[in-house]
Amino acid sequence: MGATELTLDEKRRFLADGFIVIREAVPRELTFRARRAVNMHAVREGVRRPYHDLASDSPLPDLVNKSRLGEIMRNTMGPYDPPQSAFAAILYPQPDTSMPNYGWQPHVDGMWYSPDLPVADEVDSWEAPRTPHFGKGDATEMGANKTPFFQDPACTLALGSFTAFVGVALNDQTEFGRGNLCLLKGAHEDVEAFFRMQRDAGGNVGPEGPGWPRLAPRDGGVSLTPMPQPVREKFTADAEIVNGVAWPAPTPILLDEGDAVIALHACPHGGSVNAGADPRMNVYFRLRHERPGGATVLGDSDHPDRGWEGEFLDYPEDYDPWRVAIDAMCDHWSEWDGMAEVVAQARLQQ
């Protein structure tokens, strides 16, 4: 079956990088069943990227629940809800691109998204835009990605949060250019420090909090700001500049079928253009350390403190899911029980 615990060297690398690759984490019989289910769904439904629409009894959760990957997560992160759902991310071959790094740009997960943005002269405020494009611009608004504009009614948290972003490859991605997931190595600590700054400044955490405007002017138009600009600037000092846009250098995740990657929520990531001949097929899970009093985490949502359609959930009177989420985002290693000793040793050496 293979090891179910990270070695000391792997833990130290995970601490430094914000992610770790596990080779042969999932047996081929499980990846075969998952790949077959994804393909059958895609053909039947005619969708480009099955997302939250495979039945919960599909083989996708088995990739974690019936492999050593589940035990690795339990031993590294701690107790968590076994996933009942996942999302399959298919990237079909695309035309060759002249953009650096196969068009990769990083983002922090859990942010509201919509392709319908204002043009520059419609923006009423670059700090807190409230044009018709954003509806009420509060916690009742949902994005095209099903993520709320704000997580809580008081609008103190603009990002959904979880503990671990886990990906399993269903086919060969061992060369860069096959639609690889890419990560911004080492940026997780800077993102965590940025969250702490926002919290300690008394603002909301995430977009529209201190230092993170939701919108930015770009090439005469408007774009969302997918990660804090001060963090991005730290990693673009040596970036390639094309048409005034900095393209930070990624770490492409080179996976073969059955390999897995585990990353912190705070580690910026993103997909890249598939210049190969075959679709890239990954299955992703968003898992969270058990939070007593918190919601059951199904495994696919980037906003697990809310329902998939944005429903507000019932919580015990003495449990504040938004405060718990912010505190965890500001101390992300606090939700990794198996990393406690390595983290403590590293902090003593700082």
GROMACS .gro file of C-alpha atoms in nm:
model
  350
    1MET     CA    1   0.000   0.000   0.000
    2GLY     CA    2   0.289   0.236   0.069
    3ALA     CA    3   0.365   0.481   0.347
    4THR     CA    4   0.080   0.666   0.517
    5GLU     CA    5   0.294   0.929   0.689
    6LEU     CA    6   0.520   1.196   0.546
    7THR     CA    7   0.887   1.164   0.628
    8LEU     CA    8   1.062   1.437   0.824
    9ASP     CA    9   1.223   1.567   0.503
   10GLU     CA   10   0.884   1.573   0.330
   11LYS     CA   11   0.731   1.766   0.618
   12ARG     CA   12   1.010   2.020   0.606
   13ARG     CA   13   0.964   2.059   0.231
   14PHE     CA   14   0.588   2.094   0.277
   15LEU     CA   15   0.647   2.362   0.540
   16ALA     CA   16   0.880   2.557   0.312
   17ASP     CA   17   0.693   2.520  -0.017
   18GLY     CA   18   0.326   2.513   0.090
   19PHE     CA   19   0.261   2.194  -0.108
   20ILE     CA   20   0.387   1.839  -0.143
   21VAL     CA   21   0.360   1.578  -0.420
   22ILE     CA   22   0.283   1.217  -0.323
   23ARG     CA   23   0.385   0.963  -0.587
   24GLU     CA   24   0.158   0.663  -0.650
   25ALA     CA   25  -0.082   0.781  -0.381
   26VAL     CA   26  -0.385   0.621  -0.547
   27PRO     CA   27  -0.403   0.272  -0.705
   28ARG     CA   28  -0.467   0.252  -1.079
   29GLU     CA   29  -0.794   0.060  -1.031
   30LEU     CA   30  -0.934   0.364  -0.847
   31THR     CA   31  -0.810   0.615  -1.105
   32PHE     CA   32  -0.952   0.396  -1.384
   33ARG     CA   33  -1.298   0.397  -1.225
   34ALA     CA   34  -1.283   0.771  -1.165
   35ARG     CA   35  -1.166   0.847  -1.519
   36ARG     CA   36  -1.441   0.629  -1.664
   37ALA     CA   37  -1.706   0.807  -1.452
   38VAL     CA   38  -1.580   1.151  -1.556
   39ASN     CA   39  -1.573   1.059  -1.925
   40MET     CA   40  -1.919   0.903  -1.914
   41HIS     CA   41  -2.059   1.212  -1.746
   42ALA     CA   42  -1.887   1.450  -1.988
   43VAL     CA   43  -2.021   1.262  -2.291
   44ARG     CA   44  -2.371   1.235  -2.150
   45GLU     CA   45  -2.403   1.594  -2.028
   46GLY     CA   46  -2.190   1.760  -2.295
   47VAL     CA   47  -2.002   1.966  -2.040
   48ARG     CA   48  -1.647   2.093  -2.066
   49ARG     CA   49  -1.568   2.072  -1.696
   50PRO     CA   50  -1.786   1.859  -1.467
   51TYR     CA   51  -1.812   2.061  -1.150
   52HIS     CA   52  -2.021   1.954  -0.851
   53ASP     CA   53  -2.252   1.764  -1.082
   54LEU     CA   54  -2.124   1.407  -1.053
   55ALA     CA   55  -2.343   1.211  -0.814
   56SER     CA   56  -2.205   1.178  -0.461
   57ASP     CA   57  -2.203   0.800  -0.504
   58SER     CA   58  -1.954   0.830  -0.793
   59PRO     CA   59  -1.606   0.678  -0.764
   60LEU     CA   60  -1.443   1.019  -0.716
   61PRO     CA   61  -1.444   1.027  -0.332
   62ASP     CA   62  -1.287   0.679  -0.336
   63LEU     CA   63  -0.965   0.841  -0.460
   64VAL     CA   64  -0.919   0.967  -0.103
   65ASN     CA   65  -1.140   0.740   0.104
   66LYS     CA   66  -1.012   0.408  -0.032
   67SER     CA   67  -0.644   0.489  -0.084
   68ARG     CA   68  -0.350   0.569   0.137
   69LEU     CA   69  -0.405   0.933   0.051
   70GLY     CA   70  -0.685   0.944   0.308
   71GLU     CA   71  -0.453   0.817   0.582
   72ILE     CA   72  -0.179   1.057   0.475
   73MET     CA   73  -0.427   1.343   0.514
   74ARG     CA   74  -0.540   1.216   0.854
   75ASN     CA   75  -0.184   1.176   0.979
   76THR     CA   76  -0.067   1.511   0.842
   77MET     CA   77  -0.371   1.734   0.886
   78GLY     CA   78  -0.573   1.557   1.154
   79PRO     CA   79  -0.940   1.457   1.178
   80TYR     CA   80  -1.156   1.565   0.885
   81ASP     CA   81  -1.483   1.476   0.715
   82PRO     CA   82  -1.419   1.206   0.452
   83PRO     CA   83  -1.514   1.364   0.120
   84GLN     CA   84  -1.854   1.282  -0.023
   85SER     CA   85  -1.799   1.493  -0.335
   86ALA     CA   86  -1.517   1.619  -0.554
   87PHE     CA   87  -1.482   1.816  -0.872
   88ALA     CA   88  -1.332   1.690  -1.193
   89ALA     CA   89  -1.125   1.945  -1.382
   90ILE     CA   90  -1.080   1.864  -1.751
   91LEU     CA   91  -0.856   2.087  -1.961
   92TYR     CA   92  -0.886   2.008  -2.330
   93PRO     CA   93  -0.604   2.085  -2.574
   94GLN     CA   94  -0.593   2.450  -2.667
   95PRO     CA   95  -0.420   2.647  -2.942
   96ASP     CA   96  -0.054   2.716  -2.886
   97THR     CA   97  -0.005   3.026  -2.679
   98SER     CA   98   0.269   3.287  -2.689
   99MET     CA   99   0.200   3.373  -2.325
  100PRO     CA  100   0.479   3.286  -2.079
  101ASN     CA  101   0.450   2.971  -1.869
  102TYR     CA  102   0.157   2.839  -2.075
  103GLY     CA  103  -0.058   3.131  -1.964
  104TRP     CA  104  -0.038   3.054  -1.594
  105GLN     CA  105  -0.151   3.316  -1.344
  106PRO     CA  106  -0.202   3.248  -0.972
  107HIS     CA  107  -0.506   3.305  -0.750
  108VAL     CA  108  -0.612   3.241  -0.392
  109ASP     CA  109  -0.908   3.006  -0.364
  110GLY     CA  110  -1.249   3.102  -0.229
  111MET     CA  111  -1.306   3.429  -0.416
  112TRP     CA  112  -1.627   3.541  -0.587
  113TYR     CA  113  -1.596   3.538  -0.966
  114SER     CA  114  -1.802   3.664  -1.257
  115PRO     CA  115  -1.712   3.716  -1.624
  116ASP     CA  116  -1.949   4.016  -1.627
  117LEU     CA  117  -1.740   4.307  -1.504
  118PRO     CA  118  -1.788   4.681  -1.549
  119VAL     CA  119  -1.582   4.884  -1.791
  120ALA     CA  120  -1.346   5.137  -1.640
  121ASP     CA  121  -1.578   5.438  -1.664
  122GLU     CA  122  -1.856   5.242  -1.488
  123VAL     CA  123  -1.649   5.172  -1.177
  124ASP     CA  124  -1.792   5.378  -0.893
  125SER     CA  125  -1.517   5.280  -0.648
  126TRP     CA  126  -1.195   5.085  -0.699
  127GLU     CA  127  -1.190   4.991  -0.329
  128ALA     CA  128  -1.550   4.871  -0.285
  129PRO     CA  129  -1.732   4.864  -0.622
  130ARG     CA  130  -2.111   4.855  -0.611
  131THR     CA  131  -2.213   4.883  -0.973
  132PRO     CA  132  -2.511   4.682  -1.106
  133HIS     CA  133  -2.261   4.414  -1.205
  134PHE     CA  134  -2.229   4.320  -0.838
  135GLY     CA  135  -2.597   4.324  -0.747
  136LYS     CA  136  -2.634   4.406  -0.378
  137GLY     CA  137  -2.264   4.350  -0.328
  138ASP     CA  138  -2.322   4.166  -0.003
  139ALA     CA  139  -2.335   3.811   0.131
  140THR     CA  140  -2.651   3.731  -0.067
  141GLU     CA  141  -2.479   3.771  -0.404
  142MET     CA  142  -2.335   3.457  -0.564
  143GLY     CA  143  -2.073   3.444  -0.837
  144ALA     CA  144  -2.067   3.243  -1.156
  145ASN     CA  145  -1.846   2.999  -0.965
  146LYS     CA  146  -2.118   2.963  -0.696
  147THR     CA  147  -1.901   3.146  -0.441
  148PRO     CA  148  -2.058   3.424  -0.230
  149PHE     CA  149  -1.949   3.785  -0.271
  150PHE     CA  150  -1.901   3.791   0.106
  151GLN     CA  151  -1.918   3.485   0.327
  152ASP     CA  152  -2.091   3.636   0.631
  153PRO     CA  153  -2.388   3.872   0.667
  154ALA     CA  154  -2.168   4.139   0.828
  155CYS     CA  155  -1.932   4.130   0.526
  156THR     CA  156  -1.616   4.076   0.730
  157LEU     CA  157  -1.489   3.781   0.523
  158ALA     CA  158  -1.467   3.783   0.143
  159LEU     CA  159  -1.300   3.444   0.097
  160GLY     CA  160  -1.420   3.092   0.155
  161SER     CA  161  -1.170   2.888   0.352
  162PHE     CA  162  -1.062   2.531   0.399
  163THR     CA  163  -0.741   2.358   0.508
  164ALA     CA  164  -0.613   2.153   0.216
  165PHE     CA  165  -0.645   2.163  -0.161
  166VAL     CA  166  -0.584   1.806  -0.279
  167GLY     CA  167  -0.549   1.698  -0.641
  168VAL     CA  168  -0.527   1.350  -0.794
  169ALA     CA  169  -0.409   1.300  -1.153
  170LEU     CA  170  -0.612   1.063  -1.369
  171ASN     CA  171  -0.365   1.069  -1.658
  172ASP     CA  172  -0.009   1.159  -1.760
  173GLN     CA  173   0.097   1.518  -1.685
  174THR     CA  174   0.467   1.454  -1.641
  175GLU     CA  175   0.573   1.730  -1.880
  176PHE     CA  176   0.500   2.101  -1.844
  177GLY     CA  177   0.254   2.205  -2.113
  178ARG     CA  178  -0.012   1.942  -2.050
  179GLY     CA  179  -0.246   2.171  -1.861
  180ASN     CA  180  -0.055   2.125  -1.538
  181LEU     CA  181  -0.167   2.268  -1.209
  182CYS     CA  182   0.097   2.522  -1.104
  183LEU     CA  183   0.171   2.673  -0.765
  184LEU     CA  184   0.351   2.979  -0.636
  185LYS     CA  185   0.607   2.804  -0.418
  186GLY     CA  186   0.663   2.960  -0.078
  187ALA     CA  187   0.393   3.226  -0.111
  188HIS     CA  188   0.166   3.064   0.150
  189GLU     CA  189   0.345   3.233   0.438
  190ASP     CA  190   0.317   3.573   0.271
  191VAL     CA  191  -0.055   3.519   0.210
  192GLU     CA  192  -0.104   3.420   0.575
  193ALA     CA  193   0.086   3.732   0.690
  194PHE     CA  194  -0.132   3.943   0.461
  195PHE     CA  195  -0.449   3.796   0.616
  196ARG     CA  196  -0.314   3.879   0.962
  197MET     CA  197  -0.245   4.236   0.853
  198GLN     CA  198  -0.602   4.272   0.728
  199ARG     CA  199  -0.748   4.128   1.047
  200ASP     CA  200  -0.526   4.333   1.276
  201ALA     CA  201  -0.604   4.651   1.080
  202GLY     CA  202  -0.969   4.601   1.170
  203GLY     CA  203  -1.089   4.552   0.813
  204ASN     CA  204  -1.253   4.257   0.648
  205VAL     CA  205  -1.033   3.971   0.531
  206GLY     CA  206  -0.999   3.907   0.158
  207PRO     CA  207  -1.093   4.129  -0.137
  208GLU     CA  208  -1.211   4.475  -0.031
  209GLY     CA  209  -1.016   4.438   0.292
  210PRO     CA  210  -0.708   4.658   0.359
  211GLY     CA  211  -0.461   4.640   0.071
  212TRP     CA  212  -0.675   4.419  -0.154
  213PRO     CA  213  -0.910   4.605  -0.391
  214ARG     CA  214  -1.150   4.371  -0.565
  215LEU     CA  215  -1.099   4.536  -0.906
  216ALA     CA  216  -0.797   4.672  -1.091
  217PRO     CA  217  -0.765   4.860  -1.423
  218ARG     CA  218  -0.595   4.649  -1.688
  219ASP     CA  219  -0.521   4.718  -2.055
  220GLY     CA  220  -0.789   4.985  -2.070
  221GLY     CA  221  -1.042   4.748  -1.911
  222VAL     CA  222  -1.114   4.603  -1.570
  223SER     CA  223  -1.010   4.277  -1.407
  224LEU     CA  224  -1.059   4.108  -1.074
  225THR     CA  225  -0.760   4.101  -0.841
  226PRO     CA  226  -0.712   3.727  -0.783
  227MET     CA  227  -0.452   3.760  -0.505
  228PRO     CA  228  -0.312   4.040  -0.289
  229GLN     CA  229  -0.098   4.271  -0.500
  230PRO     CA  230   0.176   4.312  -0.232
  231VAL     CA  231   0.221   3.933  -0.230
  232ARG     CA  232   0.217   3.915  -0.608
  233GLU     CA  233   0.479   4.189  -0.636
  234LYS     CA  234   0.716   3.996  -0.412
  235PHE     CA  235   0.711   3.709  -0.660
  236THR     CA  236   0.728   3.915  -0.980
  237ALA     CA  237   1.066   4.082  -0.931
  238ASP     CA  238   1.217   3.850  -1.194
  239ALA     CA  239   0.895   3.784  -1.384
  240GLU     CA  240   0.868   3.802  -1.760
  241ILE     CA  241   0.683   4.117  -1.870
  242VAL     CA  242   0.454   4.094  -2.174
  243ASN     CA  243   0.241   4.395  -2.275
  244GLY     CA  244   0.288   4.542  -1.931
  245VAL     CA  245   0.171   4.227  -1.750
  246ALA     CA  246   0.408   4.043  -1.518
  247TRP     CA  247   0.400   3.665  -1.547
  248PRO     CA  248   0.547   3.515  -1.229
  249ALA     CA  249   0.740   3.192  -1.260
  250PRO     CA  250   0.536   2.893  -1.144
  251THR     CA  251   0.624   2.555  -1.008
  252PRO     CA  252   0.444   2.320  -1.250
  253ILE     CA  253   0.316   2.007  -1.079
  254LEU     CA  254   0.431   1.712  -1.287
  255LEU     CA  255   0.203   1.420  -1.206
  256ASP     CA  256   0.149   1.075  -1.348
  257GLU     CA  257  -0.174   0.881  -1.310
  258GLY     CA  258  -0.236   0.814  -0.941
  259ASP     CA  259   0.003   1.082  -0.814
  260ALA     CA  260  -0.140   1.344  -0.579
  261VAL     CA  261  -0.058   1.696  -0.468
  262ILE     CA  262  -0.149   1.844  -0.130
  263ALA     CA  263  -0.143   2.223  -0.093
  264LEU     CA  264  -0.243   2.474   0.172
  265HIS     CA  265  -0.544   2.695   0.109
  266ALA     CA  266  -0.306   2.992   0.128
  267CYS     CA  267  -0.076   2.868  -0.150
  268PRO     CA  268  -0.170   3.056  -0.471
  269HIS     CA  269  -0.230   2.824  -0.763
  270GLY     CA  270  -0.390   2.796  -1.104
  271GLY     CA  271  -0.416   2.585  -1.417
  272SER     CA  272  -0.211   2.632  -1.733
  273VAL     CA  273  -0.278   2.592  -2.104
  274ASN     CA  274  -0.289   2.236  -2.233
  275ALA     CA  275  -0.063   2.228  -2.540
  276GLY     CA  276  -0.063   1.850  -2.551
  277ALA     CA  277  -0.276   1.611  -2.754
  278ASP     CA  278  -0.502   1.472  -2.479
  279PRO     CA  279  -0.733   1.626  -2.220
  280ARG     CA  280  -0.578   1.683  -1.881
  281MET     CA  281  -0.787   1.511  -1.615
  282ASN     CA  282  -0.753   1.593  -1.245
  283VAL     CA  283  -0.990   1.543  -0.955
  284TYR     CA  284  -0.972   1.803  -0.679
  285PHE     CA  285  -1.087   1.797  -0.320
  286ARG     CA  286  -1.115   2.079  -0.069
  287LEU     CA  287  -1.075   1.929   0.275
  288ARG     CA  288  -1.081   2.091   0.616
  289HIS     CA  289  -0.960   1.996   0.960
  290GLU     CA  290  -1.252   1.915   1.187
  291ARG     CA  291  -1.394   2.226   1.353
  292PRO     CA  292  -1.619   2.132   1.650
  293GLY     CA  293  -1.952   2.300   1.588
  294GLY     CA  294  -1.870   2.365   1.223
  295ALA     CA  295  -2.041   2.246   0.907
  296THR     CA  296  -1.987   1.906   0.751
  297VAL     CA  297  -1.739   1.955   0.466
  298LEU     CA  298  -1.843   1.755   0.159
  299GLY     CA  299  -1.515   1.797  -0.025
  300ASP     CA  300  -1.574   2.010  -0.335
  301SER     CA  301  -1.684   2.353  -0.216
  302ASP     CA  302  -1.455   2.653  -0.169
  303HIS     CA  303  -1.713   2.802   0.072
  304PRO     CA  304  -1.795   2.515   0.310
  305ASP     CA  305  -1.938   2.745   0.580
  306ARG     CA  306  -2.227   2.813   0.341
  307GLY     CA  307  -2.443   2.580   0.136
  308TRP     CA  308  -2.347   2.516  -0.227
  309GLU     CA  309  -2.614   2.758  -0.349
  310GLY     CA  310  -2.521   3.013  -0.082
  311GLU     CA  311  -2.764   2.898   0.184
  312PHE     CA  312  -2.685   3.013   0.536
  313LEU     CA  313  -2.639   2.714   0.764
  314ASP     CA  314  -2.744   2.663   1.124
  315TYR     CA  315  -2.469   2.674   1.385
  316PRO     CA  316  -2.461   2.643   1.765
  317GLU     CA  317  -2.509   2.976   1.940
  318ASP     CA  318  -2.157   2.967   2.080
  319TYR     CA  319  -1.994   2.898   1.743
  320ASP     CA  320  -1.893   3.180   1.506
  321PRO     CA  321  -1.788   3.015   1.177
  322TRP     CA  322  -1.656   3.339   1.032
  323ARG     CA  323  -1.427   3.417   1.327
  324VAL     CA  324  -1.305   3.057   1.335
  325ALA     CA  325  -1.232   3.075   0.961
  326ILE     CA  326  -1.042   3.403   0.988
  327ASP     CA  327  -0.835   3.279   1.282
  328ALA     CA  328  -0.742   2.963   1.088
  329MET     CA  329  -0.648   3.166   0.779
  330CYS     CA  330  -0.423   3.380   0.999
  331ASP     CA  331  -0.255   3.072   1.150
  332HIS     CA  332  -0.286   2.806   0.881
  333TRP     CA  333  -0.047   2.553   1.038
  334SER     CA  334  -0.278   2.542   1.342
  335GLU     CA  335  -0.496   2.304   1.140
  336TRP     CA  336  -0.215   2.061   1.059
  337ASP     CA  337  -0.176   1.840   1.366
  338GLY     CA  338   0.094   1.620   1.213
  339MET     CA  339   0.306   1.924   1.126
  340ALA     CA  340   0.307   2.076   1.476
  341GLU     CA  341   0.653   1.960   1.581
  342VAL     CA  342   0.819   2.059   1.254
  343VAL     CA  343   0.647   2.399   1.259
  344ALA     CA  344   0.747   2.460   1.622
  345GLN     CA  345   1.111   2.376   1.548
  346ALA     CA  346   1.117   2.606   1.246
  347ARG     CA  347   0.973   2.895   1.447
  348LEU     CA  348   1.237   2.853   1.719
  349GLN     CA  349   1.506   2.893   1.453
  350GLN     CA  350   1.360   3.215   1.311
   0.00000   0.00000   0.00000
